[in-house]
Every structure is written in C-alpha cells, then in structure tokens.
Coordinates of C-alpha atoms in Angstrom, one line a residue:
Chain A
M162 CA -10.8 -27.1 224.0
R163 CA -12.3 -24.2 225.7
R164 CA -9.1 -22.2 224.0
L165 CA -9.9 -23.7 220.6
M166 CA -13.6 -23.1 220.8
G167 CA -12.2 -19.3 221.6
F168 CA -11.5 -19.0 218.0
L169 CA -13.9 -17.3 215.6
T170 CA -12.7 -18.2 212.4
V171 CA -14.1 -16.0 210.2
A172 CA -15.8 -16.9 206.5
M173 CA -15.8 -13.4 204.1
A174 CA -19.1 -13.3 202.6
W175 CA -19.1 -9.3 201.6
A176 CA -15.6 -9.9 200.8
P177 CA -13.8 -10.6 197.3
S178 CA -12.1 -14.1 196.5
Y179 CA -8.9 -12.7 196.3
L180 CA -8.4 -11.6 200.1
P181 CA -7.3 -13.5 203.2
A182 CA -10.2 -15.2 205.4
Q183 CA -10.0 -13.0 208.8
T184 CA -9.5 -15.1 211.9
P185 CA -10.5 -12.8 215.1
A186 CA -9.0 -14.3 217.9
R187 CA -12.5 -14.3 220.9
S188 CA -10.5 -13.6 223.5
N189 CA -10.7 -15.9 226.6
A190 CA -10.6 -13.7 229.3
E191 CA -13.2 -15.5 232.1
P192 CA -15.8 -12.8 233.8
S193 CA -13.6 -9.9 235.1
A194 CA -13.6 -9.1 238.8
K195 CA -17.2 -7.1 239.9
S196 CA -16.2 -4.1 239.9
A197 CA -15.2 -4.5 235.8
F198 CA -18.8 -4.5 234.6
P199 CA -22.3 -1.9 235.9
R200 CA -24.5 -4.8 238.0
A201 CA -28.0 -4.6 238.6
A202 CA -29.8 -3.5 241.1
D203 CA -30.6 -6.9 241.5
G204 CA -26.3 -7.8 242.3
K205 CA -26.8 -9.3 237.9
P206 CA -24.7 -8.2 235.0
D207 CA -26.3 -5.5 233.8
L208 CA -26.4 -6.0 229.5
T209 CA -28.1 -2.9 228.7
G210 CA -26.9 -1.3 226.3
V211 CA -25.9 -0.3 222.5
W212 CA -23.5 -3.5 221.7
Q213 CA -22.4 -4.8 218.2
G214 CA -22.3 -8.4 217.0
G215 CA -18.9 -9.8 216.0
S216 CA -16.5 -7.5 216.7
T217 CA -13.1 -7.7 219.0
A218 CA -12.7 -4.0 218.8
R219 CA -13.3 -1.2 221.9
G220 CA -14.5 1.9 222.4
S221 CA -17.3 3.2 219.6
W222 CA -19.2 2.6 216.7
E223 CA -16.7 5.5 214.5
E224 CA -13.7 4.0 216.4
A225 CA -14.1 0.5 216.0
N226 CA -15.4 1.0 212.9
G227 CA -13.1 3.1 210.4
G228 CA -10.6 1.1 209.7
T229 CA -12.3 -1.6 208.1
G230 CA -14.0 -2.4 205.0
V231 CA -16.4 -4.9 206.7
G232 CA -19.7 -4.2 206.3
G233 CA -19.0 -0.8 205.3
T234 CA -18.7 0.8 208.0
G235 CA -15.0 0.9 207.3
K236 CA -13.3 4.3 205.4
N237 CA -11.0 1.8 203.5
P238 CA -12.1 0.6 200.0
N239 CA -9.1 -2.1 199.9
A240 CA -9.9 -3.5 203.3
P241 CA -11.1 -6.9 204.0
A242 CA -14.3 -7.1 204.8
V243 CA -15.8 -10.0 206.7
L244 CA -18.6 -12.4 207.6
S245 CA -21.8 -11.8 206.8
A246 CA -25.1 -13.3 208.0
S247 CA -25.2 -15.0 204.5
D248 CA -21.9 -17.3 205.6
R249 CA -21.1 -19.6 207.9
P250 CA -19.5 -17.9 211.2
A251 CA -17.1 -19.9 210.8
T252 CA -16.2 -22.2 214.0
A253 CA -13.6 -25.2 213.8
E254 CA -16.2 -26.9 211.8
K255 CA -18.5 -26.4 209.5
A256 CA -22.0 -26.5 209.7
P257 CA -22.8 -30.1 210.6
Y258 CA -25.4 -31.0 208.1
Q259 CA -26.8 -34.3 207.6
A260 CA -26.1 -35.5 204.0
W261 CA -29.1 -34.5 201.6
A262 CA -29.4 -31.3 204.0
A263 CA -25.7 -30.2 202.8
Q264 CA -26.9 -30.4 199.9
K265 CA -30.1 -28.3 199.7
V266 CA -27.0 -25.1 201.0
L267 CA -25.1 -26.4 198.6
E268 CA -28.3 -25.9 196.2
S269 CA -28.8 -22.1 197.8
Y270 CA -25.3 -21.8 197.9
K271 CA -24.8 -21.9 193.6
L272 CA -27.6 -19.6 193.2
R273 CA -25.7 -17.0 195.5
G274 CA -28.8 -17.2 198.2
I275 CA -31.0 -15.4 195.7
D276 CA -33.7 -18.1 197.9
D277 CA -32.8 -16.0 201.1
P278 CA -35.7 -15.6 203.3
S279 CA -34.5 -12.1 204.3
A280 CA -34.6 -10.3 200.4
Q281 CA -38.2 -10.8 201.0
C282 CA -37.9 -8.4 204.1
L283 CA -38.8 -11.3 206.1
P284 CA -37.8 -12.1 209.8
P285 CA -34.3 -13.3 209.7
G286 CA -35.0 -15.4 212.4
L287 CA -31.8 -16.8 214.8
P288 CA -28.8 -16.2 215.5
R289 CA -28.4 -14.8 212.2
T290 CA -30.1 -11.1 213.4
S291 CA -28.2 -11.0 216.7
V292 CA -25.3 -12.2 215.6
L293 CA -24.9 -8.5 213.0
G294 CA -22.2 -6.7 213.2
L295 CA -23.5 -4.6 209.7
F296 CA -26.1 -3.4 212.6
P297 CA -26.7 -2.2 215.5
T298 CA -28.9 -4.5 218.8
Q299 CA -29.8 -2.4 222.0
I300 CA -29.9 -4.6 225.3
V301 CA -32.7 -3.2 228.2
Q302 CA -32.7 -5.7 231.1
T303 CA -34.8 -5.0 234.1
P304 CA -35.1 -8.1 237.2
Q305 CA -38.7 -9.8 235.4
Q306 CA -37.5 -10.0 231.2
I307 CA -35.1 -8.9 229.0
V308 CA -35.9 -6.8 225.9
F309 CA -32.7 -7.4 222.9
L310 CA -34.2 -4.8 220.3
Y311 CA -32.5 -5.1 216.0
E312 CA -32.0 -2.0 214.4
Y313 CA -31.8 -4.9 211.7
M314 CA -35.1 -5.2 210.3
H315 CA -37.1 -3.6 213.1
E316 CA -36.8 -7.3 214.8
F317 CA -37.3 -7.5 218.8
R318 CA -37.3 -10.0 221.6
V319 CA -38.6 -10.2 225.2
V320 CA -37.3 -12.4 227.3
P321 CA -39.2 -13.2 230.8
L322 CA -36.7 -14.6 233.1
N323 CA -37.8 -17.4 235.1
A324 CA -40.2 -18.6 233.3
K325 CA -41.4 -21.5 231.3
H326 CA -42.8 -22.1 227.3
R327 CA -45.4 -21.6 226.9
D328 CA -47.0 -25.1 225.9
D329 CA -49.2 -23.6 223.0
L330 CA -46.6 -22.3 221.0
A331 CA -47.2 -21.2 217.0
P332 CA -44.2 -21.0 215.0
T333 CA -42.9 -17.5 214.7
Y334 CA -39.3 -16.2 212.4
M335 CA -37.9 -15.4 215.9
G336 CA -39.4 -18.2 218.0
D337 CA -39.6 -17.9 221.7
S338 CA -37.2 -17.1 224.2
V339 CA -36.9 -18.0 228.3
G340 CA -34.2 -17.0 230.0
H341 CA -32.7 -17.4 233.7
W342 CA -29.1 -16.4 235.1
E343 CA -26.4 -18.8 236.6
G344 CA -24.1 -17.0 238.1
D345 CA -23.1 -13.6 235.9
T346 CA -23.9 -15.7 232.8
L347 CA -28.1 -14.9 230.5
V348 CA -28.4 -18.2 228.9
V349 CA -32.0 -18.0 227.1
D350 CA -33.6 -20.8 225.3
V351 CA -35.3 -20.7 222.1
T352 CA -38.0 -22.6 221.0
G353 CA -41.7 -22.1 218.8
F354 CA -39.3 -21.7 215.6
N355 CA -40.9 -21.8 212.0
D356 CA -39.0 -23.5 209.1
K357 CA -38.7 -20.4 207.2
T358 CA -35.7 -18.7 208.4
W359 CA -31.3 -19.6 207.6
L360 CA -29.3 -20.5 210.5
V361 CA -26.7 -18.0 209.4
G362 CA -24.8 -18.7 206.5
T363 CA -26.3 -18.9 202.8
G364 CA -28.5 -22.0 202.5
T365 CA -28.8 -22.9 206.3
F366 CA -32.3 -23.6 206.6
H367 CA -33.4 -25.5 209.6
S368 CA -37.3 -27.5 210.8
E369 CA -39.3 -26.0 213.0
A370 CA -37.4 -28.7 215.3
L371 CA -34.9 -25.8 215.4
H372 CA -34.2 -25.3 220.0
V373 CA -31.7 -22.8 220.4
T374 CA -30.0 -22.0 223.7
E375 CA -27.8 -19.0 224.0
R376 CA -25.5 -17.8 227.1
Y377 CA -24.3 -14.6 226.9
T378 CA -21.4 -13.2 229.7
R379 CA -20.0 -9.9 229.9
V380 CA -16.5 -10.3 230.7
D381 CA -16.1 -6.4 231.2
K382 CA -17.3 -3.1 230.9
D383 CA -17.0 -3.4 226.7
Q384 CA -17.7 -6.9 226.2
I385 CA -19.8 -10.1 226.4
N386 CA -19.2 -13.0 225.2
Y387 CA -22.1 -14.4 223.2
D388 CA -22.1 -18.5 223.0
I389 CA -24.6 -19.8 220.7
T390 CA -25.9 -24.2 220.4
L391 CA -27.9 -25.0 217.4
E392 CA -30.0 -27.9 217.7
D393 CA -32.0 -29.7 215.1
P394 CA -32.2 -32.6 214.7
N395 CA -34.1 -33.1 211.4
V396 CA -31.0 -31.7 210.0
L397 CA -27.9 -31.4 211.7
T398 CA -25.8 -34.6 213.3
K399 CA -24.6 -32.9 216.0
P400 CA -25.6 -29.5 218.1
W401 CA -23.4 -26.6 216.0
I402 CA -21.3 -24.8 218.8
I403 CA -20.9 -20.8 217.8
H404 CA -18.8 -18.6 220.0
T405 CA -19.2 -15.5 218.9
N406 CA -19.2 -11.1 220.8
L407 CA -21.1 -8.0 221.6
M408 CA -19.4 -5.0 221.9
L409 CA -20.2 -1.9 223.5
R410 CA -21.1 1.5 221.6
E411 CA -21.9 4.1 223.3
G412 CA -23.1 6.7 221.8
T413 CA -24.8 4.5 218.9
R414 CA -28.7 4.8 218.5
L415 CA -30.9 2.0 216.4
E416 CA -31.8 4.0 213.5
E417 CA -35.1 3.6 211.5
Y418 CA -35.0 0.0 209.0
V419 CA -38.6 -0.6 207.2
C420 CA -38.0 -3.1 205.0
A421 CA -40.1 -2.8 202.4
E422 CA -39.9 0.8 201.6
N423 CA -37.7 0.1 198.6
N424 CA -37.5 -3.1 198.6
L425 CA -35.6 -4.2 194.7
A426 CA -33.9 -7.4 195.5
P427 CA -37.4 -9.9 194.4
A428 CA -37.6 -8.2 190.9
F429 CA -34.2 -8.0 190.2
Y430 CA -34.1 -11.5 191.2
E431 CA -36.8 -12.2 188.4
R432 CA -35.3 -9.9 185.8
L433 CA -32.2 -12.2 185.9
Q434 CA -33.7 -15.3 186.3
K435 CA -36.2 -14.8 182.9
N436 CA -33.3 -13.6 180.8
N437 CA -31.4 -16.5 181.4
V438 CA -28.9 -13.9 182.7
N439 CA -25.7 -16.4 184.3
F440 CA -25.4 -15.1 188.5
Q441 CA -25.0 -18.8 189.3
R442 CA -21.9 -20.3 190.5
P443 CA -20.9 -23.4 188.3
Chain B
M197 CA -16.8 18.2 205.4
K198 CA -14.6 16.1 208.0
G199 CA -14.2 12.8 207.7
R200 CA -16.3 10.3 210.6
G201 CA -13.8 8.1 211.9
R202 CA -10.8 9.4 209.9
W203 CA -8.1 9.2 212.1
V204 CA -8.7 5.9 213.6
V205 CA -8.1 4.2 210.2
T206 CA -4.5 4.3 210.8
A207 CA -4.9 2.6 214.5
F208 CA -6.7 0.1 213.0
A209 CA -4.8 -1.0 210.0
A210 CA -1.7 -1.6 212.2
M211 CA -4.4 -3.4 214.8
G212 CA -4.8 -5.6 211.9
L213 CA -8.3 -5.7 210.6
L214 CA -10.5 -7.8 212.5
A215 CA -13.9 -9.0 211.4
I216 CA -17.3 -7.8 212.4
P217 CA -20.6 -10.2 210.9
A218 CA -23.2 -7.6 208.2
A219 CA -26.3 -8.3 207.7
A220 CA -26.7 -9.3 204.3
H221 CA -29.7 -8.4 203.5
H222 CA -30.0 -9.8 200.1
S223 CA -27.3 -11.3 197.9
F224 CA -25.2 -8.4 196.0
G225 CA -23.2 -10.9 194.3
A226 CA -26.2 -12.1 192.1
E227 CA -26.8 -8.7 190.9
Y228 CA -23.2 -7.5 190.3
D229 CA -20.2 -9.2 188.5
A230 CA -17.6 -8.7 190.8
N231 CA -16.0 -9.8 187.5
K232 CA -17.4 -6.4 186.0
P233 CA -15.7 -3.5 187.3
V234 CA -16.4 -0.4 186.8
T235 CA -15.8 3.8 187.9
L236 CA -17.6 6.0 185.9
S237 CA -18.1 10.2 186.8
G238 CA -21.0 12.0 185.9
T239 CA -23.9 14.6 187.4
V240 CA -25.5 13.2 190.4
T241 CA -29.1 13.5 189.4
K242 CA -31.1 11.8 192.1
I243 CA -30.6 10.5 195.6
E244 CA -33.1 7.0 197.1
W245 CA -32.1 7.4 200.6
T246 CA -33.7 4.1 201.1
N247 CA -34.2 0.8 203.0
P248 CA -33.0 -1.7 203.0
H249 CA -30.7 -0.3 200.2
S250 CA -30.3 3.6 199.1
Y251 CA -29.5 4.2 194.8
F252 CA -28.4 7.3 193.9
Y253 CA -28.4 8.1 190.1
L254 CA -25.5 9.8 187.4
D255 CA -25.8 11.2 184.6
V256 CA -22.2 10.1 183.0
K257 CA -21.5 11.5 179.5
D258 CA -19.3 9.5 177.1
D259 CA -17.4 10.8 174.4
K260 CA -18.7 11.4 172.1
G261 CA -21.4 13.2 173.8
N262 CA -24.1 10.8 174.3
V263 CA -25.6 10.7 178.2
A264 CA -26.5 8.2 180.1
N265 CA -28.2 7.6 183.3
W266 CA -27.2 5.3 185.6
K267 CA -28.4 3.8 188.7
F268 CA -26.5 2.6 191.9
E269 CA -27.0 0.3 194.3
G270 CA -26.1 0.7 198.5
Y271 CA -26.6 0.5 201.8
G272 CA -29.9 1.6 203.9
P273 CA -29.7 4.8 205.1
G274 CA -28.8 3.1 209.1
V275 CA -26.0 2.5 208.0
L276 CA -24.8 5.0 206.0
Y277 CA -25.3 7.6 208.7
R278 CA -22.9 5.1 210.8
N279 CA -20.2 5.6 207.9
G280 CA -20.4 9.2 208.0
W281 CA -22.8 10.4 205.1
K282 CA -25.2 13.2 205.9
R283 CA -28.2 12.8 204.0
G284 CA -28.8 15.8 202.2
I285 CA -25.4 17.8 203.1
S286 CA -22.7 14.8 202.0
M287 CA -23.8 13.8 198.2
K288 CA -27.1 16.1 196.3
P289 CA -28.4 16.6 193.1
G290 CA -25.9 18.8 191.3
D291 CA -22.9 17.4 192.8
S292 CA -19.9 16.0 189.9
I293 CA -18.5 12.8 191.7
T294 CA -17.0 9.7 190.2
V295 CA -18.1 5.9 191.9
T296 CA -16.1 2.9 191.8
G297 CA -18.7 -0.5 192.0
W298 CA -19.0 -3.4 189.5
R299 CA -22.2 -3.7 186.7
A300 CA -25.2 -5.4 187.1
R301 CA -25.1 -9.2 185.5
D302 CA -27.6 -8.6 183.7
G303 CA -25.9 -5.3 181.8
T304 CA -28.0 -2.4 182.5
N305 CA -26.6 0.8 183.8
W306 CA -27.0 -0.6 187.3
A307 CA -24.3 -1.1 188.6
H308 CA -23.1 -1.6 193.4
A309 CA -21.6 1.4 194.0
R310 CA -18.1 0.7 196.7
Q311 CA -16.1 4.4 197.2
V312 CA -18.0 7.5 195.8
T313 CA -15.4 10.3 195.2
L314 CA -17.2 13.6 196.4
A315 CA -16.8 16.7 194.8
S316 CA -14.8 18.2 198.0
G317 CA -12.5 15.4 196.6
E318 CA -13.6 12.8 200.1
K319 CA -13.5 9.5 199.3
M320 CA -16.8 7.6 201.1
L321 CA -17.9 4.2 201.3
F322 CA -21.6 4.2 199.9
G323 CA -21.4 0.0 199.5
P324 CA -20.3 -3.4 200.7
P325 CA -17.2 -4.8 198.5
A326 CA -17.9 -7.4 195.5
G327 CA -19.7 -10.6 195.9
T328 CA -21.3 -9.7 199.1
G329 CA -24.2 -11.6 200.3
D330 CA -23.8 -14.5 198.1
G331 CA -23.0 -16.8 200.3
G332 CA -18.6 -16.0 199.9
A333 CA -15.9 -17.7 199.1
A334 CA -16.9 -21.4 200.7
P335 CA -20.1 -23.1 201.3
P336 CA -20.9 -23.5 204.7
V337 CA -21.3 -26.7 204.6
E338 CA -18.3 -29.6 203.7
V339 CA -18.4 -30.5 200.0
K340 CA -19.1 -33.7 199.4

C-alpha cells in the first residue's frame, strides 16, 4: 500500500491534450540516517529553507527546471508540462466526491475554470497553495513555531507547535494551523476554513467542514515527503489522500507577487460570456 | 545573453521529465484557443512586467504593409525571472522578435505567448503551454 501510494500520477493541466501523462515516482525512501539532513538545536529535523513542490529533481531551481516545459520554467517549449493547481494531483484515485458534488466539480471543469476563486486574486487555500511547483515556498523553523511563506499570492501560515486550535475560529481562506512533531515528522492540523477555495484541481470545492492533515518528513538533505489527508464529510465520500514532495532549492529567493496589480482575467471572462464566445468544453 | 539553465536541458531530457505542479492563476485554456496557434514577427512596442501575468505588445506588419498591434500574455515577473528573463535587458521596446503562441478565443489581436525568439536568436519561454489552467485533459472526478 505504501508503495502504491508512493506514486504520484500527475494530471496535466497546463499540457496540451496530446501529451502523455507523466508519472513521476516519488522516492519511497524512509527517513535517512540522522546525519543526512540538518537538525535544529532541539534535535528536530530542520525544515528551514526554500522549497519547490511537486518535483522529484534535486539541485538548484535552474538545474531542476531547466529542461522541463513545466509551469513554464523550462527552456523546451515541446517538453511535456506538468501538473497545475487547476488539476487533480492524481493519486491512485480521483477525488472521492459525493455524486451531487462531483456534478458541481464537473460544471467548473466544463467552464474551464473561469469560476476559479484565485482568478479573482483571492487566497488559494490548501493544499492548492502548498503543492505548487511554479512558485517557491520558504519554511522558517523555530522550536515554538513553523512559518510557511508562499510566493504565490503572497500567502503565509504561522503554525504554532504543541498548541490547540482556538475555540472561536472564524472561517478563513488558509485555515488555522497547529503543529506537533511525531518523531521526525512534522504534523500540521488545519481547520477553520471558509468554503471559498478549491482543494487542488479545477472545481474541487469544499465546505467549511474541511479538515486538512499535513505530514512533512524530511528524508534527506534535498527532499521532504509531503503527505496530505483531506477530509470533508459534506462533499467527499472518504478522505482524499495526496502524496507529494517538496525539494530543496538552495539559492532561490522569494519574489514579490501582487496579484491585484494587473489582473485582467475577470474582465476577459466577462467579455467571452457577453459576446457568446464558445469557450466551454462540449 | 547566455541562457540560464541551458546546459541542463540535455541532462533532464535524458532523465525523463519530472512533474512539477504549477500554479494556474487563471484559465489560459478558457481565454486562448489551443487549436489556433500563431507565430508572428514584429517590433516590441511595450512590455508590462506585472502580476499575476505579464504582457508585451508587438507591431506586426502584414503583406500589404498594414501594421497591427498585438498583445501577448505570459507569466508574472517572478516566474520569468526564474526562467532567465532579465527585465529591461532580455527584451526591450524596439526589439525585433518572433513569438509563438495561441490566439484569443474572441478573435481579437490578443494571444498567449509561449516561445519568444529574441533578436539575438535566443529562444525563451514567456508563458505556459496551451490549454493551461483550464482543468487539463481529464476532470478531477469520475464522469458518470
């Protein structure tokens, strides 16, 4: 089962349909010897660094991305592109939506995602923000808290360790995160979401009952195994489990991302609809 | 200018391509038609290095000498920077370039830029492949 889950079959959002789906195998490596990655003063694995989601390639950003057509960080326009946040990060199964909810997801798919909340520059939520490959994520670790800084949409999460969720949570886009260590794995429990984001993949809506459990296990200097469990009894039939990676990108710095600067997408969509331009899937 | 990361192309092509989730800020697939590829040569008139996406404008002359100004969309400045683009250096107003991409579905002089061939002959990627951000080849749920 572990081995089966270790494969991340990648859906091709940003890929022409004639390209074959990529099936990058995630390393099933168990945590390496203690010397394989840096540890913090308190003995915990130190996750501090700049990371790229969804990749299995080691090396700097340039080295890891130079050849792919991916998310556009490559040099070869004919190279297969890869998973986008508008796509299902295909695990062994498709998203286990209840029948009525699956129909709603399909409506967004038919609309090619013009109802995507992120097209309005709203925070993308989880795990959409945290599995990205096109934009880096910086982790800053202290004994008391872990801070995630996301270039995409300029989002951040402050994760207090060994703390409980507040009992007066108001629904938010990125949810409320608390963490703890289970051995060498950082476990982050996220709740308190609003229902205005997509999980990952076009149309993958959820309710305010969404509960996300993340497990970050640094297996060697270059790689964190990132395992996500999504639970939402209001729309899913069972937990949706995603296994993916974060890869260390030494030398990369986060850039500014101000989505509201020049967001022409909503007006474009409006124009398409107003002029009855055929953009929907059949 | 020397292309960043050019040397790794061969290495990674040999290894097979690795999957990287990419953020789709919005649906290129809704706005641009993957069945309408376009390649145009002309003179750059303006560049907007902006989020969430960048744009450049190109004066394109047809056979009769008529000039039309085209607008091309691509990645935001952070992604372009990591892809080797240098603002104010790689491409400037007045440069002669060739761009390959896909036309807007509404038939206007808008397109989604993929590959740009700079005046130097260097080829760089300005935007993602066709059809991106629109959900991909298969829906995220079973089709009943």
